[in-house]
Amino acid sequence: MTQLAEIPVPPPSSEPMTGAQSLVRSLEAVGVDTAFGIPGGAITPAYDALMDSTQVRHILVRHEQGAGHAATGYAQSTGKVGVCMATSGPGATNLVTPIADAYMDSVPLVAITGQVVSSSIGTDAFQEADICGITMPITKHSFLVTDPDDIPRAISEAFHLASTGRPGPVLVDITKDALQKDTVFRWPTEHRLPGYCPVTKPSGKQIQRAARLIAEAKRPVLYVGGGVLKARATDELKALAELTGAPVTTTLMGIGAFPDSHPQHLGMPGMHGTVAAVTALQRADLIVALGARFDDRVTGKLDSFAPNAMVVHADIDPAEIGKNRVADVPIVGDAREVLTDLIGAVRDERENTEAACDYAAWWEQLDGWRTTYPLGYEPAPEGGLSPQQVIQRIGQLTDEKTIFSAGVGQHQMWASQFISYERPNSWLNSGGAGTMGYAVPAAMGAKAGMPEATVWAIDGDGCFQMTNQELVTCALNNIPIKVAIINNGVLGMVRQWQSLFYGQRYSNTVLHAGEKAEGRAGGGTRIPDFLKLAEAMGCYGLRCESPDQLDATIEKAMSLNDAPVVIDFIVHEDAMVWPMVAAGTSNDEIMAARDVRPDFGDDEE
């Protein structure tokens, strides 16, 4: 995975400084330019020292969850380590969700929390919480620092751990007395991390075995996950794909690793993947998994997944290999190094093997599936807006350098389906944890890290109401993101499941329902009024309710760049995400649309 550049060793300080000043100097030493957080009692000394830094820009968020997701968006868009800060107790526990989110999606993140004074630990002191214990299952490592002399080492090692091997979150919890006491700044010359030795160079023997299988396969598929993006290996992926001519599928976390417009790209596999991508994996005789983890949303019912396929599984994390699907050829290594070596080995194999990588018959099948079952959607009732149409037009009216973040639910799936992603790191979403409320703060972090880029948050009206307070942060800090609220008045994905599997019993998914909703204009659908809410938070507010307003509204939003823009797109509530593989069923049971089962010509088998 991406490694931090070698950090010049800062000279030791001959003058005493506080632990808080040592913390800030350590953050400067590892190259931090942006941090997101909220001060509080235990971490106040660090904030006092931070005021003197000319390098670290601190962005004061409105909720610690926003700080964590912003740090994740910053990390995903820039490739750097994201940094968030919080005080002890509830400040720290509010970071648990974004830490878990970063852990699931392998995002390099360092969370710095204040802790009560060391003599009070374990006494149930005011705002005490064992944040190291709480986050142990969802961090790569955690440090509890009680001695100010240990602060530089903890920060140095935290950034090393977060950014090397399989990236992930690291927690540094520092007691208030450690921040207040005097120390002498000494930067470590080496890391003391026994047992932490991530393997980056793949086995040559396994690479040769994989190349031979690729050459011999008749129906191979490159199954690409987010690990290829984390390794900055997209050029190498394209080179291997074009060398072999094999089809490529990219997971929800792998979107952007391979251009959507490339003729070899079949799209996304999984529960709401394309028919061609899902079926290609099912019918493959070889799956080459690169930085992917065979999660349940891709495999469907695991024992029925790709029953006739050999598996080459390459991953930086050996714990992922064989965890869900047995690998015939396991390869532990950095994705870029794996791909580089595999390209060379496949070239050698092709020179020595007649008709190697001849997939003409396979492509005839694949092209038939994607021609017969392309992505599409039913139009909205006359005069209404289709959510897919809204998202598709946003993608068409923006350029390929635009960064998109999404919340979780139907709008997330539509954004993955109907926007074309041609560049890496242009798609940010909560894949593993599925965290509602991710979009706005993640877009904020991405825009803070990439100020020249246009950043859109594609959000649902349910997700938006969880973290929209960070628009105040954006407005006050010159972070002009654009937020498209796909407003269908319901918790859309849950409603879709209620429609399909629960007899249309819509229990607690109508967002404008309530004891006082009856009799209001529009059934309460203007509660809240997102235009007034946007304007109250220092943003532009726009609304679009019909197709004839769509392009003009998007173009208006694109022209406003001196403050955040919130667009309330009123769409119909009955739109569904298709294709779909129902949870717990086989991918063979994919439905292209409601009541439309693809015909693969194998009904007699």
Short mmCIF file of C-alpha atoms in Angstrom, two decimals, residues 116-575:
data_model
loop_
_atom_site.label_atom_id
_atom_site.label_comp_id
_atom_site.label_asym_id
_atom_site.label_seq_id
_atom_site.Cartn_x
_atom_site.Cartn_y
_atom_site.Cartn_z
CA VAL A 116 -8.34 12.42 31.93
CA VAL A 117 -5.18 12.86 34.02
CA SER A 118 -3.33 9.60 34.50
CA SER A 119 -3.98 9.46 38.26
CA SER A 120 -7.74 9.47 37.57
CA ILE A 121 -7.81 6.66 35.01
CA GLY A 122 -10.07 3.89 36.25
CA THR A 123 -11.90 6.04 38.80
CA ASP A 124 -14.90 6.93 36.61
CA ALA A 125 -13.68 10.51 36.55
CA PHE A 126 -15.68 13.20 34.79
CA GLN A 127 -15.64 12.56 31.02
CA GLU A 128 -13.55 9.41 31.38
CA ALA A 129 -13.98 6.62 28.84
CA ASP A 130 -11.60 3.79 27.99
CA ILE A 131 -11.40 4.75 24.34
CA CYS A 132 -8.45 2.42 23.73
CA GLY A 133 -10.52 -0.50 24.98
CA ILE A 134 -13.65 0.61 23.18
CA THR A 135 -11.91 0.88 19.81
CA MET A 136 -9.58 -2.10 20.13
CA PRO A 137 -11.52 -4.23 17.58
CA ILE A 138 -11.71 -1.39 15.04
CA THR A 139 -8.18 0.02 15.00
CA LYS A 140 -4.88 -1.27 13.69
CA HIS A 141 -3.30 -0.19 16.96
CA SER A 142 -3.85 2.23 19.83
CA PHE A 143 -1.51 4.15 22.11
CA LEU A 144 -2.29 5.39 25.62
CA VAL A 145 0.33 8.07 26.34
CA THR A 146 0.87 9.09 29.95
CA ASP A 147 4.47 10.37 29.67
CA PRO A 148 5.12 13.50 27.57
CA ASP A 149 8.48 12.08 26.49
CA ASP A 150 6.60 9.34 24.59
CA ILE A 151 4.50 11.67 22.44
CA PRO A 152 6.86 11.99 19.41
CA ARG A 153 7.33 8.22 19.20
CA ALA A 154 3.61 7.55 19.50
CA ILE A 155 2.80 10.01 16.70
CA SER A 156 5.59 8.75 14.44
CA GLU A 157 4.58 5.12 14.89
CA ALA A 158 0.87 5.91 14.56
CA PHE A 159 1.36 7.51 11.15
CA HIS A 160 3.63 4.66 10.05
CA LEU A 161 1.05 2.06 11.07
CA ALA A 162 -1.87 3.95 9.54
CA SER A 163 -0.22 4.36 6.14
CA THR A 164 1.72 1.13 5.62
CA GLY A 165 0.62 -2.42 4.98
CA ARG A 166 -3.15 -2.47 4.84
CA PRO A 167 -4.05 1.12 5.73
CA GLY A 168 -6.34 1.75 8.65
CA PRO A 169 -7.12 3.87 11.70
CA VAL A 170 -4.78 4.28 14.65
CA LEU A 171 -5.76 5.89 17.95
CA VAL A 172 -3.45 8.04 20.08
CA ASP A 173 -5.01 8.75 23.48
CA ILE A 174 -3.00 11.26 25.55
CA THR A 175 -3.67 12.09 29.18
CA LYS A 176 -4.14 15.72 30.11
CA ASP A 177 -1.18 15.72 32.48
CA ALA A 178 1.07 14.35 29.71
CA LEU A 179 0.02 17.33 27.59
CA GLN A 180 0.66 19.78 30.43
CA LYS A 181 4.01 18.54 31.72
CA ASP A 182 7.36 19.74 30.39
CA THR A 183 9.45 17.57 28.10
CA VAL A 184 12.33 17.78 25.65
CA PHE A 185 11.37 17.03 22.05
CA ARG A 186 13.24 14.03 20.65
CA TRP A 187 12.14 12.47 17.38
CA PRO A 188 12.60 8.68 17.21
CA THR A 189 15.19 7.38 14.78
CA GLU A 190 13.49 3.98 14.51
CA HIS A 191 10.12 2.40 15.17
CA ARG A 192 9.68 -0.13 17.93
CA LEU A 193 6.92 -2.24 16.45
CA PRO A 194 7.90 -5.88 16.97
CA GLY A 195 5.85 -8.22 14.82
CA TYR A 196 4.71 -5.52 12.44
CA CYS A 197 6.41 -6.42 9.17
CA PRO A 198 3.92 -6.11 6.29
CA VAL A 199 4.94 -8.12 3.25
CA THR A 200 4.95 -6.02 0.10
CA LYS A 201 7.00 -8.15 -2.33
CA PRO A 202 4.98 -11.09 -3.65
CA SER A 203 6.32 -14.60 -4.02
CA GLY A 204 7.79 -15.16 -7.49
CA LYS A 205 6.58 -18.75 -7.47
CA GLN A 206 3.00 -17.72 -6.79
CA ILE A 207 3.17 -15.03 -9.46
CA GLN A 208 4.26 -17.65 -12.00
CA ARG A 209 1.41 -19.94 -11.00
CA ALA A 210 -1.08 -17.08 -11.37
CA ALA A 211 0.29 -16.15 -14.81
CA ARG A 212 -0.03 -19.72 -15.98
CA LEU A 213 -3.65 -19.91 -14.86
CA ILE A 214 -4.43 -16.64 -16.65
CA ALA A 215 -2.89 -17.99 -19.84
CA GLU A 216 -4.80 -21.26 -19.61
CA ALA A 217 -8.18 -19.84 -18.56
CA LYS A 218 -11.11 -19.64 -20.95
CA ARG A 219 -13.37 -17.45 -18.77
CA PRO A 220 -11.22 -15.29 -16.47
CA VAL A 221 -12.36 -12.19 -14.56
CA LEU A 222 -10.25 -9.55 -12.83
CA TYR A 223 -12.10 -8.85 -9.57
CA VAL A 224 -10.73 -5.50 -8.36
CA GLY A 225 -11.23 -3.99 -4.91
CA GLY A 226 -10.25 -0.87 -3.06
CA GLY A 227 -6.78 -2.22 -2.35
CA VAL A 228 -5.72 -1.31 -5.90
CA LEU A 229 -6.67 2.31 -5.23
CA LYS A 230 -4.91 2.35 -1.87
CA ALA A 231 -1.75 1.04 -3.54
CA ARG A 232 -1.93 3.67 -6.31
CA ALA A 233 -1.78 0.78 -8.77
CA THR A 234 -4.40 1.85 -11.32
CA ASP A 235 -1.90 2.25 -14.18
CA GLU A 236 -0.58 -1.24 -13.56
CA LEU A 237 -4.13 -2.62 -13.43
CA LYS A 238 -4.94 -1.11 -16.80
CA ALA A 239 -1.72 -2.48 -18.26
CA LEU A 240 -2.51 -6.02 -17.06
CA ALA A 241 -6.10 -5.84 -18.26
CA GLU A 242 -5.13 -4.67 -21.73
CA LEU A 243 -2.27 -7.15 -21.93
CA THR A 244 -4.56 -10.08 -21.20
CA GLY A 245 -7.84 -8.79 -22.65
CA ALA A 246 -9.67 -10.13 -19.59
CA PRO A 247 -12.88 -8.51 -18.33
CA VAL A 248 -12.68 -6.30 -15.25
CA THR A 249 -15.17 -5.82 -12.43
CA THR A 250 -14.64 -3.17 -9.75
CA THR A 251 -16.27 -3.40 -6.33
CA LEU A 252 -18.09 -0.52 -4.65
CA MET A 253 -14.80 0.40 -2.96
CA GLY A 254 -12.84 -0.19 -6.17
CA ILE A 255 -14.83 2.18 -8.39
CA GLY A 256 -12.42 4.46 -10.25
CA ALA A 257 -9.59 1.94 -10.24
CA PHE A 258 -10.45 1.15 -13.87
CA PRO A 259 -12.17 3.63 -16.21
CA ASP A 260 -15.90 3.01 -16.44
CA SER A 261 -15.79 3.80 -20.16
CA HIS A 262 -13.16 1.16 -20.91
CA PRO A 263 -14.57 -1.58 -23.17
CA GLN A 264 -13.23 -4.29 -20.84
CA HIS A 265 -15.06 -2.91 -17.81
CA LEU A 266 -18.18 -4.87 -16.92
CA GLY A 267 -19.12 -2.63 -14.00
CA MET A 268 -19.69 -3.37 -10.35
CA PRO A 269 -20.41 -6.88 -9.04
CA GLY A 270 -22.59 -7.73 -6.08
CA MET A 271 -26.06 -7.15 -4.68
CA HIS A 272 -26.75 -4.16 -6.94
CA GLY A 273 -24.09 -4.79 -9.55
CA THR A 274 -24.58 -5.09 -13.27
CA VAL A 275 -25.97 -8.33 -14.66
CA ALA A 276 -22.81 -8.76 -16.75
CA ALA A 277 -20.44 -8.31 -13.79
CA VAL A 278 -22.38 -10.55 -11.42
CA THR A 279 -22.85 -13.28 -13.99
CA ALA A 280 -19.27 -13.11 -15.22
CA LEU A 281 -18.03 -13.97 -11.75
CA GLN A 282 -20.60 -16.77 -11.45
CA ARG A 283 -19.58 -18.35 -14.76
CA ALA A 284 -15.85 -17.67 -14.55
CA ASP A 285 -13.31 -20.48 -14.59
CA LEU A 286 -10.70 -18.15 -13.04
CA ILE A 287 -11.11 -15.19 -10.68
CA VAL A 288 -8.08 -12.97 -10.12
CA ALA A 289 -8.94 -11.02 -6.97
CA LEU A 290 -6.80 -7.92 -6.45
CA GLY A 291 -7.18 -6.03 -3.19
CA ALA A 292 -10.70 -7.37 -2.66
CA ARG A 293 -12.09 -9.42 0.21
CA PHE A 294 -14.95 -11.57 -1.13
CA ASP A 295 -17.45 -9.81 1.12
CA ASP A 296 -21.04 -10.98 1.37
CA ARG A 297 -22.42 -8.15 -0.73
CA VAL A 298 -20.33 -9.43 -3.67
CA THR A 299 -20.57 -13.17 -3.19
CA GLY A 300 -24.23 -13.51 -2.25
CA LYS A 301 -24.81 -16.96 -0.79
CA LEU A 302 -21.18 -17.93 -0.34
CA ASP A 303 -21.38 -21.66 -1.06
CA SER A 304 -22.97 -20.94 -4.44
CA PHE A 305 -20.52 -18.23 -5.50
CA ALA A 306 -18.48 -18.90 -8.66
CA PRO A 307 -18.73 -22.68 -8.28
CA ASN A 308 -16.41 -23.56 -11.18
CA ALA A 309 -13.73 -20.92 -10.69
CA MET A 310 -10.14 -21.28 -9.62
CA VAL A 311 -9.13 -18.32 -7.45
CA VAL A 312 -5.98 -16.23 -7.44
CA HIS A 313 -6.23 -13.95 -4.41
CA ALA A 314 -3.68 -11.13 -3.97
CA ASP A 315 -3.88 -8.92 -0.90
CA ILE A 316 -1.55 -6.98 1.39
CA ASP A 317 -3.37 -8.48 4.39
CA PRO A 318 -2.75 -12.22 4.73
CA ALA A 319 -5.76 -12.50 7.05
CA GLU A 320 -8.08 -11.77 4.13
CA ILE A 321 -6.76 -14.59 1.95
CA GLY A 322 -8.88 -17.67 2.41
CA LYS A 323 -11.12 -15.97 4.98
CA ASN A 324 -14.28 -16.29 2.90
CA ARG A 325 -13.23 -18.16 -0.24
CA VAL A 326 -10.38 -20.65 -0.49
CA ALA A 327 -7.58 -19.34 -2.69
CA ASP A 328 -5.96 -21.78 -5.11
CA VAL A 329 -3.08 -19.33 -5.55
CA PRO A 330 -2.64 -17.05 -2.53
CA ILE A 331 -0.41 -14.03 -3.07
CA VAL A 332 0.53 -11.74 -0.20
CA GLY A 333 1.90 -8.40 -1.32
CA ASP A 334 1.38 -4.78 -2.25
CA ALA A 335 -1.06 -4.51 -5.17
CA ARG A 336 1.29 -2.40 -7.25
CA GLU A 337 4.14 -4.86 -6.84
CA VAL A 338 1.84 -7.81 -7.47
CA LEU A 339 0.52 -6.26 -10.68
CA THR A 340 3.98 -5.23 -11.88
CA ASP A 341 5.34 -8.74 -11.42
CA LEU A 342 2.22 -10.32 -12.87
CA ILE A 343 2.48 -8.22 -16.04
CA GLY A 344 6.01 -9.50 -16.61
CA ALA A 345 5.05 -13.08 -15.88
CA VAL A 346 2.02 -12.98 -18.20
CA ARG A 347 4.18 -11.59 -21.01
CA ASP A 348 6.64 -14.44 -20.51
CA GLU A 349 3.83 -16.97 -20.41
CA ARG A 350 2.29 -15.68 -23.61
CA GLU A 351 5.60 -15.99 -25.42
CA ASN A 352 5.87 -19.62 -24.36
CA THR A 353 2.25 -20.74 -24.71
CA GLU A 354 0.28 -20.97 -27.93
CA ALA A 355 -3.13 -19.28 -27.96
CA ALA A 356 -2.58 -17.94 -24.45
CA CYS A 357 -5.21 -15.46 -23.27
CA ASP A 358 -7.65 -16.27 -26.05
CA TYR A 359 -10.97 -15.14 -24.63
CA ALA A 360 -12.97 -14.53 -27.82
CA ALA A 361 -15.76 -16.97 -26.95
CA TRP A 362 -15.95 -15.59 -23.42
CA TRP A 363 -16.31 -12.04 -24.67
CA GLU A 364 -19.11 -13.10 -26.99
CA GLN A 365 -21.06 -14.24 -23.95
CA LEU A 366 -20.18 -11.16 -21.91
CA ASP A 367 -21.15 -8.75 -24.65
CA GLY A 368 -24.45 -10.57 -25.04
CA TRP A 369 -25.24 -10.14 -21.33
CA ARG A 370 -24.35 -6.48 -21.13
CA THR A 371 -26.20 -5.67 -24.38
CA THR A 372 -29.34 -7.52 -23.29
CA TYR A 373 -29.31 -6.33 -19.67
CA PRO A 374 -27.84 -2.83 -19.48
CA LEU A 375 -28.38 -0.55 -16.51
CA GLY A 376 -31.61 1.37 -16.80
CA TYR A 377 -34.57 2.66 -14.84
CA GLU A 378 -38.27 3.28 -15.12
CA PRO A 379 -39.20 6.90 -15.74
CA ALA A 380 -40.97 8.80 -12.99
CA PRO A 381 -44.72 9.43 -13.21
CA GLU A 382 -45.48 12.15 -15.73
CA GLY A 383 -44.06 15.49 -14.66
CA GLY A 384 -42.02 13.95 -11.85
CA LEU A 385 -38.31 13.52 -11.33
CA SER A 386 -36.59 10.16 -11.35
CA PRO A 387 -33.74 9.97 -8.84
CA GLN A 388 -31.62 8.09 -11.34
CA GLN A 389 -32.18 10.81 -13.91
CA VAL A 390 -31.07 13.48 -11.43
CA ILE A 391 -27.86 11.66 -10.53
CA GLN A 392 -27.09 10.76 -14.13
CA ARG A 393 -27.44 14.39 -15.26
CA ILE A 394 -25.19 15.60 -12.45
CA GLY A 395 -22.54 13.17 -13.70
CA GLN A 396 -23.04 14.27 -17.30
CA LEU A 397 -22.87 17.99 -16.55
CA THR A 398 -19.69 17.78 -14.45
CA ASP A 399 -16.20 16.96 -15.65
CA GLU A 400 -14.20 13.81 -14.95
CA LYS A 401 -12.08 15.57 -12.33
CA THR A 402 -15.10 16.02 -10.07
CA ILE A 403 -15.04 14.15 -6.75
CA PHE A 404 -18.28 12.55 -5.57
CA SER A 405 -19.11 11.37 -2.08
CA ALA A 406 -22.30 9.51 -1.24
CA GLY A 407 -24.29 8.62 1.81
CA VAL A 408 -25.70 5.12 2.21
CA GLY A 409 -28.79 3.67 0.64
CA GLN A 410 -30.53 3.87 -2.70
CA HIS A 411 -28.85 7.14 -3.70
CA GLN A 412 -25.45 5.55 -3.02
CA MET A 413 -26.19 2.69 -5.38
CA TRP A 414 -27.58 4.97 -8.08
CA ALA A 415 -24.51 7.21 -7.78
CA SER A 416 -22.29 4.16 -8.25
CA GLN A 417 -24.34 3.05 -11.28
CA PHE A 418 -25.24 6.20 -13.19
CA ILE A 419 -22.15 8.40 -12.84
CA SER A 420 -19.15 7.47 -14.97
CA TYR A 421 -15.91 7.37 -12.98
CA GLU A 422 -12.83 7.69 -15.14
CA ARG A 423 -10.23 8.62 -12.53
CA PRO A 424 -9.05 7.06 -9.28
CA ASN A 425 -10.11 8.59 -5.97
CA SER A 426 -13.10 10.35 -7.51
CA TRP A 427 -15.66 8.21 -5.65
CA LEU A 428 -15.90 8.29 -1.85
CA ASN A 429 -18.41 6.25 0.10
CA SER A 430 -18.88 4.14 3.18
CA GLY A 431 -18.68 0.64 1.75
CA GLY A 432 -18.00 -1.77 4.58
CA ALA A 433 -19.82 -0.13 7.48
CA GLY A 434 -22.56 1.51 5.43
CA THR A 435 -22.61 4.65 7.55
CA MET A 436 -25.53 6.99 7.04
CA GLY A 437 -24.42 10.61 7.35
CA TYR A 438 -21.08 10.00 5.66
CA ALA A 439 -21.55 12.14 2.54
CA VAL A 440 -21.49 15.75 3.75
CA PRO A 441 -18.51 15.56 6.13
CA ALA A 442 -16.56 13.34 3.72
CA ALA A 443 -17.15 15.85 0.94
CA MET A 444 -15.98 18.58 3.30
CA GLY A 445 -12.76 16.69 4.00
CA ALA A 446 -12.18 16.01 0.31
CA LYS A 447 -12.67 19.67 -0.61
CA ALA A 448 -10.37 20.78 2.22
CA GLY A 449 -7.68 18.43 0.90
CA MET A 450 -8.33 19.12 -2.80
CA PRO A 451 -9.48 22.76 -2.90
CA GLU A 452 -9.17 23.05 -6.69
CA ALA A 453 -11.53 20.12 -7.30
CA THR A 454 -15.30 20.35 -7.58
CA VAL A 455 -16.80 18.14 -4.88
CA TRP A 456 -20.39 16.90 -4.89
CA ALA A 457 -22.11 15.08 -2.06
CA ILE A 458 -24.91 12.85 -3.35
CA ASP A 459 -27.06 12.42 -0.26
CA GLY A 460 -30.44 11.08 0.73
CA ASP A 461 -32.87 13.14 2.79
CA GLY A 462 -32.47 10.62 5.61
CA CYS A 463 -28.66 10.63 5.57
CA PHE A 464 -28.52 14.39 5.19
CA GLN A 465 -30.42 14.98 8.42
CA MET A 466 -27.76 13.10 10.38
CA THR A 467 -24.73 15.30 9.67
CA ASN A 468 -25.94 18.39 7.81
CA GLN A 469 -24.64 20.63 10.60
CA GLU A 470 -21.20 20.35 8.98
CA LEU A 471 -22.48 22.70 6.28
CA VAL A 472 -21.95 25.42 8.89
CA THR A 473 -18.32 24.29 9.09
CA CYS A 474 -18.07 24.46 5.30
CA ALA A 475 -19.66 27.91 5.11
CA LEU A 476 -17.37 29.37 7.77
CA ASN A 477 -14.18 27.80 6.42
CA ASN A 478 -14.47 28.50 2.69
CA ILE A 479 -15.21 24.90 1.75
CA PRO A 480 -17.80 25.31 -1.04
CA ILE A 481 -19.08 21.80 -1.58
CA LYS A 482 -22.26 21.04 -3.50
CA VAL A 483 -24.89 18.80 -1.94
CA ALA A 484 -27.57 17.05 -4.00
CA ILE A 485 -30.34 15.85 -1.69
CA ILE A 486 -32.24 13.03 -3.37
CA ASN A 487 -35.44 13.81 -1.50
CA ASN A 488 -37.99 11.03 -1.75
CA GLY A 489 -39.38 11.61 1.73
CA VAL A 490 -38.52 8.11 2.92
CA LEU A 491 -35.66 5.91 4.06
CA GLY A 492 -35.44 4.55 0.54
CA MET A 493 -33.44 1.34 0.79
CA VAL A 494 -35.34 0.09 3.82
CA ARG A 495 -38.60 1.00 2.07
CA GLN A 496 -37.48 -1.01 -0.96
CA TRP A 497 -36.97 -4.05 1.23
CA GLN A 498 -40.34 -3.44 2.89
CA SER A 499 -41.92 -3.29 -0.57
CA LEU A 500 -40.29 -6.51 -1.77
CA PHE A 501 -40.10 -8.66 1.35
CA TYR A 502 -42.43 -7.24 4.02
CA GLY A 503 -45.75 -6.94 2.22
CA GLN A 504 -45.48 -3.16 1.75
CA ARG A 505 -45.74 -2.60 5.51
CA TYR A 506 -43.85 0.70 5.70
CA SER A 507 -42.90 0.72 9.35
CA ASN A 508 -41.09 3.93 10.32
CA THR A 509 -39.58 4.70 6.95
CA VAL A 510 -41.71 7.71 5.98
CA LEU A 511 -39.62 10.70 7.06
CA HIS A 512 -42.45 13.25 6.98
CA ALA A 513 -44.83 11.10 9.03
CA GLY A 514 -45.67 11.87 12.65
CA GLU A 515 -48.45 12.87 14.97
CA LYS A 516 -48.48 16.43 13.62
CA ALA A 517 -47.92 15.58 9.94
CA GLU A 518 -51.56 14.99 9.04
CA GLY A 519 -53.26 17.97 7.51
CA ARG A 520 -50.08 19.86 6.68
CA ALA A 521 -49.52 21.04 3.13
CA GLY A 522 -47.88 18.27 1.18
CA GLY A 523 -48.30 15.84 4.07
CA GLY A 524 -45.45 17.46 5.94
CA THR A 525 -42.92 16.93 3.14
CA ARG A 526 -41.36 20.35 3.77
CA ILE A 527 -40.32 19.41 7.30
CA PRO A 528 -37.56 20.34 7.33
CA ASP A 529 -37.55 22.88 4.53
CA PHE A 530 -34.09 22.18 3.15
CA LEU A 531 -33.88 25.57 1.40
CA LYS A 532 -34.48 27.47 4.61
CA LEU A 533 -32.14 25.14 6.46
CA ALA A 534 -29.39 25.68 3.88
CA GLU A 535 -29.78 29.44 4.02
CA ALA A 536 -29.74 29.40 7.83
CA MET A 537 -26.37 27.63 7.67
CA GLY A 538 -24.80 30.13 5.29
CA CYS A 539 -25.35 28.13 2.10
CA TYR A 540 -27.18 28.68 -1.15
CA GLY A 541 -30.44 26.75 -1.33
CA LEU A 542 -32.01 25.54 -4.60
CA ARG A 543 -34.96 23.27 -5.33
CA CYS A 544 -35.83 21.20 -8.39
CA GLU A 545 -39.19 19.43 -8.76
CA SER A 546 -39.58 18.67 -12.47
CA PRO A 547 -37.45 17.43 -15.37
CA ASP A 548 -37.68 20.76 -17.21
CA GLN A 549 -35.88 22.45 -14.29
CA LEU A 550 -33.16 19.83 -13.96
CA ASP A 551 -30.32 21.07 -16.16
CA ALA A 552 -30.80 24.72 -15.25
CA THR A 553 -30.73 23.88 -11.54
CA ILE A 554 -27.54 21.83 -11.82
CA GLU A 555 -25.87 24.51 -13.93
CA LYS A 556 -26.90 27.17 -11.40
CA ALA A 557 -25.33 25.11 -8.63
CA MET A 558 -22.16 24.73 -10.68
CA SER A 559 -21.92 28.51 -11.11
CA LEU A 560 -21.99 29.24 -7.37
CA ASN A 561 -18.54 28.76 -5.90
CA ASP A 562 -18.25 31.23 -3.02
CA ALA A 563 -20.32 29.16 -0.55
CA PRO A 564 -21.73 25.65 -0.23
CA VAL A 565 -24.77 24.87 -2.38
CA VAL A 566 -27.63 22.61 -1.30
CA ILE A 567 -30.06 21.38 -3.97
CA ASP A 568 -33.32 19.79 -2.87
CA PHE A 569 -34.29 17.40 -5.67
CA ILE A 570 -37.89 16.26 -5.09
CA VAL A 571 -38.12 12.75 -6.55
CA HIS A 572 -40.79 10.08 -6.45
CA GLU A 573 -40.70 7.66 -3.54
CA ASP A 574 -41.28 4.37 -5.33
CA ALA A 575 -38.08 4.19 -7.40
#
